[in-house]
PDB file of C-alpha atoms in Angstrom:
ATOM      1  CA  MET A 200      70.195 107.939 182.088  1.00 87.00           C
ATOM      2  CA  LYS A 201      71.782 110.105 184.300  1.00 90.00           C
ATOM      3  CA  ASN A 202      70.805 111.398 187.303  1.00 92.00           C
ATOM      4  CA  ASN A 203      72.102 113.737 190.011  1.00 93.00           C
ATOM      5  CA  ILE A 204      70.626 112.275 193.043  1.00 94.00           C
ATOM      6  CA  LYS A 205      74.203 112.646 194.870  1.00 93.00           C
ATOM      7  CA  VAL A 206      74.304 116.198 194.791  1.00 94.00           C
ATOM      8  CA  GLN A 207      70.660 116.206 195.483  1.00 94.00           C
ATOM      9  CA  ARG A 208      71.307 114.458 198.459  1.00 94.00           C
ATOM     10  CA  ALA A 209      73.977 116.643 199.872  1.00 94.00           C
ATOM     11  CA  ILE A 210      72.081 119.430 199.064  1.00 94.00           C
ATOM     12  CA  LYS A 211      69.175 117.719 201.608  1.00 93.00           C
ATOM     13  CA  ASP A 212      72.184 116.880 203.873  1.00 94.00           C
ATOM     14  CA  ILE A 213      71.231 113.499 204.481  1.00 94.00           C
ATOM     15  CA  THR A 214      72.116 109.879 204.573  1.00 93.00           C
ATOM     16  CA  GLN A 215      71.870 107.129 201.615  1.00 92.00           C
ATOM     17  CA  ALA A 216      70.291 105.009 204.399  1.00 92.00           C
ATOM     18  CA  GLU A 217      68.156 107.880 205.020  1.00 94.00           C
ATOM     19  CA  LEU A 218      66.658 109.469 201.618  1.00 95.00           C
ATOM     20  CA  ALA A 219      65.986 105.196 200.857  1.00 94.00           C
ATOM     21  CA  LYS A 220      64.396 105.170 204.018  1.00 94.00           C
ATOM     22  CA  LEU A 221      62.188 108.059 203.342  1.00 95.00           C
ATOM     23  CA  ILE A 222      60.741 106.611 200.035  1.00 94.00           C
ATOM     24  CA  GLY A 223      60.819 103.352 200.676  1.00 93.00           C
ATOM     25  CA  VAL A 224      62.885 101.198 198.954  1.00 94.00           C
ATOM     26  CA  SER A 225      66.233  99.858 200.055  1.00 93.00           C
ATOM     27  CA  ARG A 226      70.146 101.339 200.560  1.00 93.00           C
ATOM     28  CA  GLN A 227      71.371  99.106 198.318  1.00 92.00           C
ATOM     29  CA  THR A 228      68.722 100.844 195.772  1.00 93.00           C
ATOM     30  CA  ILE A 229      69.487 104.373 196.372  1.00 94.00           C
ATOM     31  CA  ASN A 230      73.945 102.933 195.778  1.00 93.00           C
ATOM     32  CA  ALA A 231      72.420 101.066 192.586  1.00 92.00           C
ATOM     33  CA  MET A 232      70.835 104.658 190.988  1.00 94.00           C
ATOM     34  CA  GLU A 233      73.667 106.896 191.372  1.00 93.00           C
ATOM     35  CA  LYS A 234      75.867 104.500 190.218  1.00 91.00           C
ATOM     36  CA  GLY A 235      73.360 104.775 187.606  1.00 91.00           C
ATOM     37  CA  LYS A 236      73.276 101.080 187.674  1.00 91.00           C
ATOM     38  CA  TYR A 237      69.728 101.329 187.870  1.00 93.00           C
ATOM     39  CA  VAL A 238      67.390 103.594 186.471  1.00 93.00           C
ATOM     40  CA  PRO A 239      64.180 104.500 188.779  1.00 95.00           C
ATOM     41  CA  SER A 240      60.468 102.895 187.667  1.00 94.00           C
ATOM     42  CA  THR A 241      58.473 106.746 187.592  1.00 94.00           C
ATOM     43  CA  VAL A 242      56.761 105.977 190.828  1.00 94.00           C
ATOM     44  CA  LEU A 243      60.492 105.819 192.157  1.00 94.00           C
ATOM     45  CA  ALA A 244      61.227 109.252 190.237  1.00 95.00           C
ATOM     46  CA  LEU A 245      58.303 110.858 190.632  1.00 95.00           C
ATOM     47  CA  LYS A 246      59.036 110.552 194.430  1.00 95.00           C
ATOM     48  CA  LEU A 247      62.320 111.621 194.669  1.00 95.00           C
ATOM     49  CA  SER A 248      60.933 114.728 192.457  1.00 95.00           C
ATOM     50  CA  ARG A 249      58.500 115.281 195.416  1.00 95.00           C
ATOM     51  CA  LEU A 250      60.980 114.921 198.022  1.00 95.00           C
ATOM     52  CA  PHE A 251      63.517 116.894 196.907  1.00 95.00           C
ATOM     53  CA  GLY A 252      61.508 119.680 195.828  1.00 94.00           C
ATOM     54  CA  LYS A 253      62.659 119.899 192.092  1.00 93.00           C
ATOM     55  CA  HIS A 254      61.308 118.432 188.822  1.00 94.00           C
ATOM     56  CA  VAL A 255      62.043 114.541 187.145  1.00 94.00           C
ATOM     57  CA  ASN A 256      64.009 116.532 184.229  1.00 92.00           C
ATOM     58  CA  GLU A 257      65.861 118.411 186.947  1.00 92.00           C
ATOM     59  CA  ILE A 258      66.698 115.222 188.317  1.00 94.00           C
ATOM     60  CA  PHE A 259      67.524 112.581 185.505  1.00 93.00           C
ATOM     61  CA  GLU A 260      68.795 113.727 182.185  1.00 92.00           C
ATOM     62  CA  LEU A 261      68.619 110.998 178.579  1.00 91.00           C
ATOM     63  CA  GLU A 262      72.310 110.404 177.638  1.00 85.00           C
ATOM     64  CA  ASN A 263      73.102 110.755 173.909  1.00 77.00           C
ATOM     65  CA  GLU A 264      72.953 107.148 172.800  1.00 66.00           C
TER      66      GLU A 264
ATOM     67  CA  MET B 223      56.010  98.349 195.218  1.00 55.00           C
ATOM     68  CA  LYS B 224      53.375  95.375 196.076  1.00 66.00           C
ATOM     69  CA  THR B 225      54.121  91.407 195.022  1.00 70.00           C
ATOM     70  CA  ASN B 226      51.646  89.521 195.547  1.00 82.00           C
ATOM     71  CA  TYR B 227      53.321  86.204 194.316  1.00 90.00           C
ATOM     72  CA  LEU B 228      56.135  85.891 197.077  1.00 93.00           C
ATOM     73  CA  PHE B 229      55.927  84.035 200.229  1.00 93.00           C
ATOM     74  CA  PRO B 230      56.172  86.219 203.324  1.00 94.00           C
ATOM     75  CA  TYR B 231      59.765  86.613 204.335  1.00 94.00           C
ATOM     76  CA  LYS B 232      59.842  84.647 207.106  1.00 94.00           C
ATOM     77  CA  LEU B 233      59.573  81.801 205.355  1.00 95.00           C
ATOM     78  CA  LYS B 234      62.954  82.893 204.107  1.00 94.00           C
ATOM     79  CA  LYS B 235      65.375  81.304 207.483  1.00 93.00           C
ATOM     80  CA  ILE B 236      62.532  78.256 207.336  1.00 95.00           C
ATOM     81  CA  ALA B 237      63.681  76.938 203.995  1.00 95.00           C
ATOM     82  CA  LEU B 238      67.573  77.993 204.528  1.00 94.00           C
ATOM     83  CA  PHE B 239      66.592  75.275 207.789  1.00 95.00           C
ATOM     84  CA  ILE B 240      64.840  72.617 205.798  1.00 95.00           C
ATOM     85  CA  LEU B 241      67.365  73.480 202.685  1.00 95.00           C
ATOM     86  CA  LEU B 242      70.040  72.281 205.128  1.00 95.00           C
ATOM     87  CA  PHE B 243      68.812  69.042 206.232  1.00 93.00           C
ATOM     88  CA  SER B 244      67.208  67.500 202.653  1.00 93.00           C
ATOM     89  CA  PHE B 245      70.557  68.821 201.154  1.00 92.00           C
ATOM     90  CA  LEU B 246      71.910  66.205 203.861  1.00 92.00           C
ATOM     91  CA  GLY B 247      70.297  63.942 203.115  1.00 90.00           C
ATOM     92  CA  ALA B 248      70.074  63.664 199.485  1.00 90.00           C
ATOM     93  CA  THR B 249      73.963  63.689 199.728  1.00 89.00           C
ATOM     94  CA  TYR B 250      73.491  60.581 202.047  1.00 88.00           C
ATOM     95  CA  ILE B 251      71.040  58.236 200.010  1.00 87.00           C
ATOM     96  CA  THR B 252      72.953  59.008 196.297  1.00 84.00           C
ATOM     97  CA  VAL B 253      76.628  58.998 197.851  1.00 86.00           C
ATOM     98  CA  PHE B 254      76.315  56.478 200.020  1.00 85.00           C
ATOM     99  CA  GLU B 255      73.147  54.584 199.076  1.00 78.00           C
ATOM    100  CA  TYR B 256      71.849  54.243 202.161  1.00 78.00           C
ATOM    101  CA  ASN B 257      68.122  54.578 203.187  1.00 79.00           C
ATOM    102  CA  PRO B 258      66.723  53.821 206.363  1.00 80.00           C
ATOM    103  CA  ASP B 259      64.422  50.971 207.668  1.00 80.00           C
ATOM    104  CA  ILE B 260      61.684  53.410 208.574  1.00 80.00           C
ATOM    105  CA  THR B 261      60.797  54.748 205.609  1.00 81.00           C
ATOM    106  CA  ASN B 262      59.688  51.711 204.527  1.00 84.00           C
ATOM    107  CA  ILE B 263      56.645  51.901 203.631  1.00 85.00           C
ATOM    108  CA  LYS B 264      53.609  49.342 202.525  1.00 86.00           C
ATOM    109  CA  THR B 265      52.801  51.000 199.715  1.00 84.00           C
ATOM    110  CA  GLY B 266      49.835  47.738 197.838  1.00 86.00           C
ATOM    111  CA  GLU B 267      50.084  44.369 197.383  1.00 87.00           C
ATOM    112  CA  TYR B 268      51.211  42.365 194.661  1.00 89.00           C
ATOM    113  CA  ILE B 269      50.153  38.308 193.349  1.00 90.00           C
ATOM    114  CA  THR B 270      53.188  36.248 192.306  1.00 89.00           C
ATOM    115  CA  ASN B 271      52.707  33.775 189.291  1.00 88.00           C
ATOM    116  CA  LYS B 272      52.000  31.293 192.581  1.00 88.00           C
ATOM    117  CA  GLY B 273      48.911  33.081 192.786  1.00 87.00           C
ATOM    118  CA  GLU B 274      49.622  34.052 196.418  1.00 89.00           C
ATOM    119  CA  VAL B 275      49.639  37.542 197.383  1.00 90.00           C
ATOM    120  CA  LYS B 276      52.814  39.742 198.972  1.00 89.00           C
ATOM    121  CA  PRO B 277      53.082  43.074 200.721  1.00 89.00           C
ATOM    122  CA  HIS B 278      54.893  45.754 198.410  1.00 87.00           C
ATOM    123  CA  TYR B 279      57.197  47.957 200.730  1.00 87.00           C
ATOM    124  CA  GLU B 280      58.082  50.807 199.289  1.00 85.00           C
ATOM    125  CA  ASN B 281      60.902  53.081 200.397  1.00 85.00           C
ATOM    126  CA  ILE B 282      60.234  56.887 200.410  1.00 87.00           C
ATOM    127  CA  ALA B 283      63.148  58.217 202.306  1.00 87.00           C
ATOM    128  CA  ASN B 284      63.893  59.371 198.563  1.00 87.00           C
ATOM    129  CA  GLU B 285      60.821  60.254 197.519  1.00 90.00           C
ATOM    130  CA  ILE B 286      59.999  63.005 201.053  1.00 91.00           C
ATOM    131  CA  VAL B 287      64.081  64.392 199.728  1.00 92.00           C
ATOM    132  CA  GLY B 288      63.409  64.828 196.902  1.00 92.00           C
ATOM    133  CA  MET B 289      60.065  67.484 197.772  1.00 94.00           C
ATOM    134  CA  SER B 290      61.849  69.077 200.919  1.00 95.00           C
ATOM    135  CA  LEU B 291      64.280  69.429 198.285  1.00 95.00           C
ATOM    136  CA  ILE B 292      62.138  71.241 196.044  1.00 96.00           C
ATOM    137  CA  VAL B 293      60.225  72.770 197.910  1.00 96.00           C
ATOM    138  CA  SER B 294      63.246  74.863 200.418  1.00 96.00           C
ATOM    139  CA  LEU B 295      64.362  75.892 196.972  1.00 95.00           C
ATOM    140  CA  LEU B 296      61.068  77.694 196.081  1.00 95.00           C
ATOM    141  CA  LEU B 297      60.436  78.876 199.418  1.00 95.00           C
ATOM    142  CA  LEU B 298      64.209  80.391 199.861  1.00 94.00           C
ATOM    143  CA  ALA B 299      64.667  81.922 195.896  1.00 94.00           C
ATOM    144  CA  PHE B 300      60.600  83.176 195.843  1.00 94.00           C
ATOM    145  CA  SER B 301      59.837  84.869 199.938  1.00 95.00           C
ATOM    146  CA  LYS B 302      60.434  88.400 200.176  1.00 93.00           C
ATOM    147  CA  GLU B 303      63.096  89.837 200.578  1.00 92.00           C
ATOM    148  CA  LYS B 304      63.527  91.940 204.354  1.00 90.00           C
ATOM    149  CA  GLU B 305      63.583  95.105 202.048  1.00 88.00           C
ATOM    150  CA  GLU B 306      61.265  94.526 199.109  1.00 90.00           C
ATOM    151  CA  ASP B 307      62.263  97.070 196.321  1.00 91.00           C
ATOM    152  CA  GLU B 308      61.957  97.942 192.942  1.00 93.00           C
ATOM    153  CA  TYR B 309      65.962  97.617 192.635  1.00 94.00           C
ATOM    154  CA  ILE B 310      64.882  93.140 193.504  1.00 94.00           C
ATOM    155  CA  SER B 311      62.689  92.579 191.657  1.00 93.00           C
ATOM    156  CA  LYS B 312      64.791  93.183 188.793  1.00 94.00           C
ATOM    157  CA  ILE B 313      68.175  91.170 190.175  1.00 95.00           C
ATOM    158  CA  ARG B 314      65.233  88.307 191.146  1.00 95.00           C
ATOM    159  CA  LEU B 315      64.351  88.683 187.147  1.00 95.00           C
ATOM    160  CA  GLU B 316      67.368  88.538 185.901  1.00 96.00           C
ATOM    161  CA  SER B 317      68.562  85.948 187.857  1.00 97.00           C
ATOM    162  CA  LEU B 318      65.960  83.489 186.987  1.00 97.00           C
ATOM    163  CA  VAL B 319      66.541  84.710 183.232  1.00 98.00           C
ATOM    164  CA  TRP B 320      70.110  83.153 183.447  1.00 97.00           C
ATOM    165  CA  ALA B 321      69.231  79.915 185.687  1.00 97.00           C
ATOM    166  CA  VAL B 322      66.835  79.764 182.812  1.00 98.00           C
ATOM    167  CA  TYR B 323      69.550  79.781 179.971  1.00 98.00           C
ATOM    168  CA  ILE B 324      72.613  78.407 181.953  1.00 97.00           C
ATOM    169  CA  ASN B 325      70.090  75.004 183.388  1.00 97.00           C
ATOM    170  CA  TYR B 326      69.709  74.157 179.308  1.00 97.00           C
ATOM    171  CA  GLY B 327      72.533  74.904 177.853  1.00 97.00           C
ATOM    172  CA  LEU B 328      73.955  72.410 179.930  1.00 97.00           C
ATOM    173  CA  LEU B 329      70.364  70.256 179.317  1.00 96.00           C
ATOM    174  CA  LEU B 330      71.629  70.402 175.541  1.00 97.00           C
ATOM    175  CA  ILE B 331      74.929  69.431 176.346  1.00 97.00           C
ATOM    176  CA  ALA B 332      73.887  66.379 178.232  1.00 96.00           C
ATOM    177  CA  PHE B 333      71.411  65.425 175.297  1.00 95.00           C
ATOM    178  CA  VAL B 334      74.886  65.352 173.022  1.00 96.00           C
ATOM    179  CA  LEU B 335      77.191  63.661 176.009  1.00 96.00           C
ATOM    180  CA  PHE B 336      74.580  60.940 177.858  1.00 95.00           C
ATOM    181  CA  TYR B 337      73.218  58.168 176.793  1.00 94.00           C
ATOM    182  CA  ASP B 338      70.461  55.777 178.564  1.00 93.00           C
ATOM    183  CA  GLU B 339      70.822  55.478 182.158  1.00 92.00           C
ATOM    184  CA  ASP B 340      73.436  57.741 182.549  1.00 93.00           C
ATOM    185  CA  PHE B 341      70.832  60.081 181.246  1.00 94.00           C
ATOM    186  CA  LEU B 342      68.161  58.892 183.691  1.00 94.00           C
ATOM    187  CA  SER B 343      70.536  60.801 185.855  1.00 92.00           C
ATOM    188  CA  VAL B 344      71.173  64.204 184.357  1.00 94.00           C
ATOM    189  CA  MET B 345      67.288  64.126 184.328  1.00 94.00           C
ATOM    190  CA  ILE B 346      66.505  63.197 187.804  1.00 92.00           C
ATOM    191  CA  TYR B 347      69.209  66.062 189.061  1.00 92.00           C
ATOM    192  CA  ASN B 348      67.830  68.171 186.549  1.00 95.00           C
ATOM    193  CA  MET B 349      64.608  68.329 187.758  1.00 94.00           C
ATOM    194  CA  PHE B 350      66.859  70.714 190.610  1.00 94.00           C
ATOM    195  CA  THR B 351      68.865  72.500 189.080  1.00 95.00           C
ATOM    196  CA  LEU B 352      67.315  74.775 187.435  1.00 96.00           C
ATOM    197  CA  LEU B 353      66.305  76.445 191.166  1.00 96.00           C
ATOM    198  CA  LEU B 354      69.517  75.352 192.082  1.00 95.00           C
ATOM    199  CA  PHE B 355      70.926  77.937 189.845  1.00 97.00           C
ATOM    200  CA  PHE B 356      68.793  80.053 190.281  1.00 97.00           C
ATOM    201  CA  ASN B 357      69.109  80.712 193.695  1.00 96.00           C
ATOM    202  CA  ILE B 358      72.934  80.902 193.866  1.00 96.00           C
ATOM    203  CA  ARG B 359      72.549  83.943 191.546  1.00 97.00           C
ATOM    204  CA  PHE B 360      70.253  85.510 193.484  1.00 96.00           C
ATOM    205  CA  GLN B 361      72.044  85.698 196.403  1.00 95.00           C
ATOM    206  CA  TYR B 362      75.307  86.260 195.135  1.00 96.00           C
ATOM    207  CA  TYR B 363      74.136  88.617 193.313  1.00 95.00           C
ATOM    208  CA  LYS B 364      72.775  90.644 196.584  1.00 93.00           C
ATOM    209  CA  PHE B 365      76.047  89.594 198.568  1.00 93.00           C
ATOM    210  CA  LYS B 366      77.791  92.047 196.039  1.00 92.00           C
ATOM    211  CA  MET B 367      75.234  94.049 196.536  1.00 90.00           C
ATOM    212  CA  ARG B 368      76.254  94.262 200.116  1.00 88.00           C
ATOM    213  CA  LYS B 369      80.181  94.621 199.929  1.00 89.00           C
ATOM    214  CA  GLU B 370      79.890  97.452 197.775  1.00 85.00           C
ATOM    215  CA  LEU B 371      77.852  99.502 200.368  1.00 84.00           C
ATOM    216  CA  SER B 372      80.115  99.022 202.785  1.00 76.00           C
ATOM    217  CA  TYR B 373      82.548 100.988 200.612  1.00 71.00           C
ATOM    218  CA  GLU B 374      80.187 103.771 200.815  1.00 60.00           C
ATOM    219  CA  LYS B 375      79.186 106.256 203.003  1.00 54.00           C
TER     220      LYS B 375
END
């Protein structure tokens, strides 16, 4: 699964640490998600969606297997 | 995320402290085969062939050390992180599965290679290795995560 959290974060102009604090996870989690090493839970995805004001589909995208 | 099966974070430091002492104690007892006199206690009585009643003494140093090793390893393994979230839960779970594989893999090898008293020693060590392997792998991954983070801005 691909995501553009890094881009969304740049648009909002916030750091990994700030984003982490806003959605209540550690900075490591944000970093792992941006690198595509971790697929977040639905709850976390919805929290990101709410924060960025974008649909989940606009942040996360399925990749062809 | 709420997890109700973990110990509070503040126990982590206490666990590390107990672990250090019990590890030193365990090394001392196994390597030097030394048991201090204070831990020699009377556990009961027995009757000799001549019909005399004599006290039975048992050194409880290894019991104390073994129990504190298990308790401290458990607390270290399963107390919450400072920032407990779903990603750390995933790493914890992965480490647990990995530790079980390694532990039983080694035990299978030990089944073939060791017999009698040697195998008994293997079993004694095996009481602690599962938790030990878990802790090593879990701590290593947390360390790796933190290191990766220091390159990012």
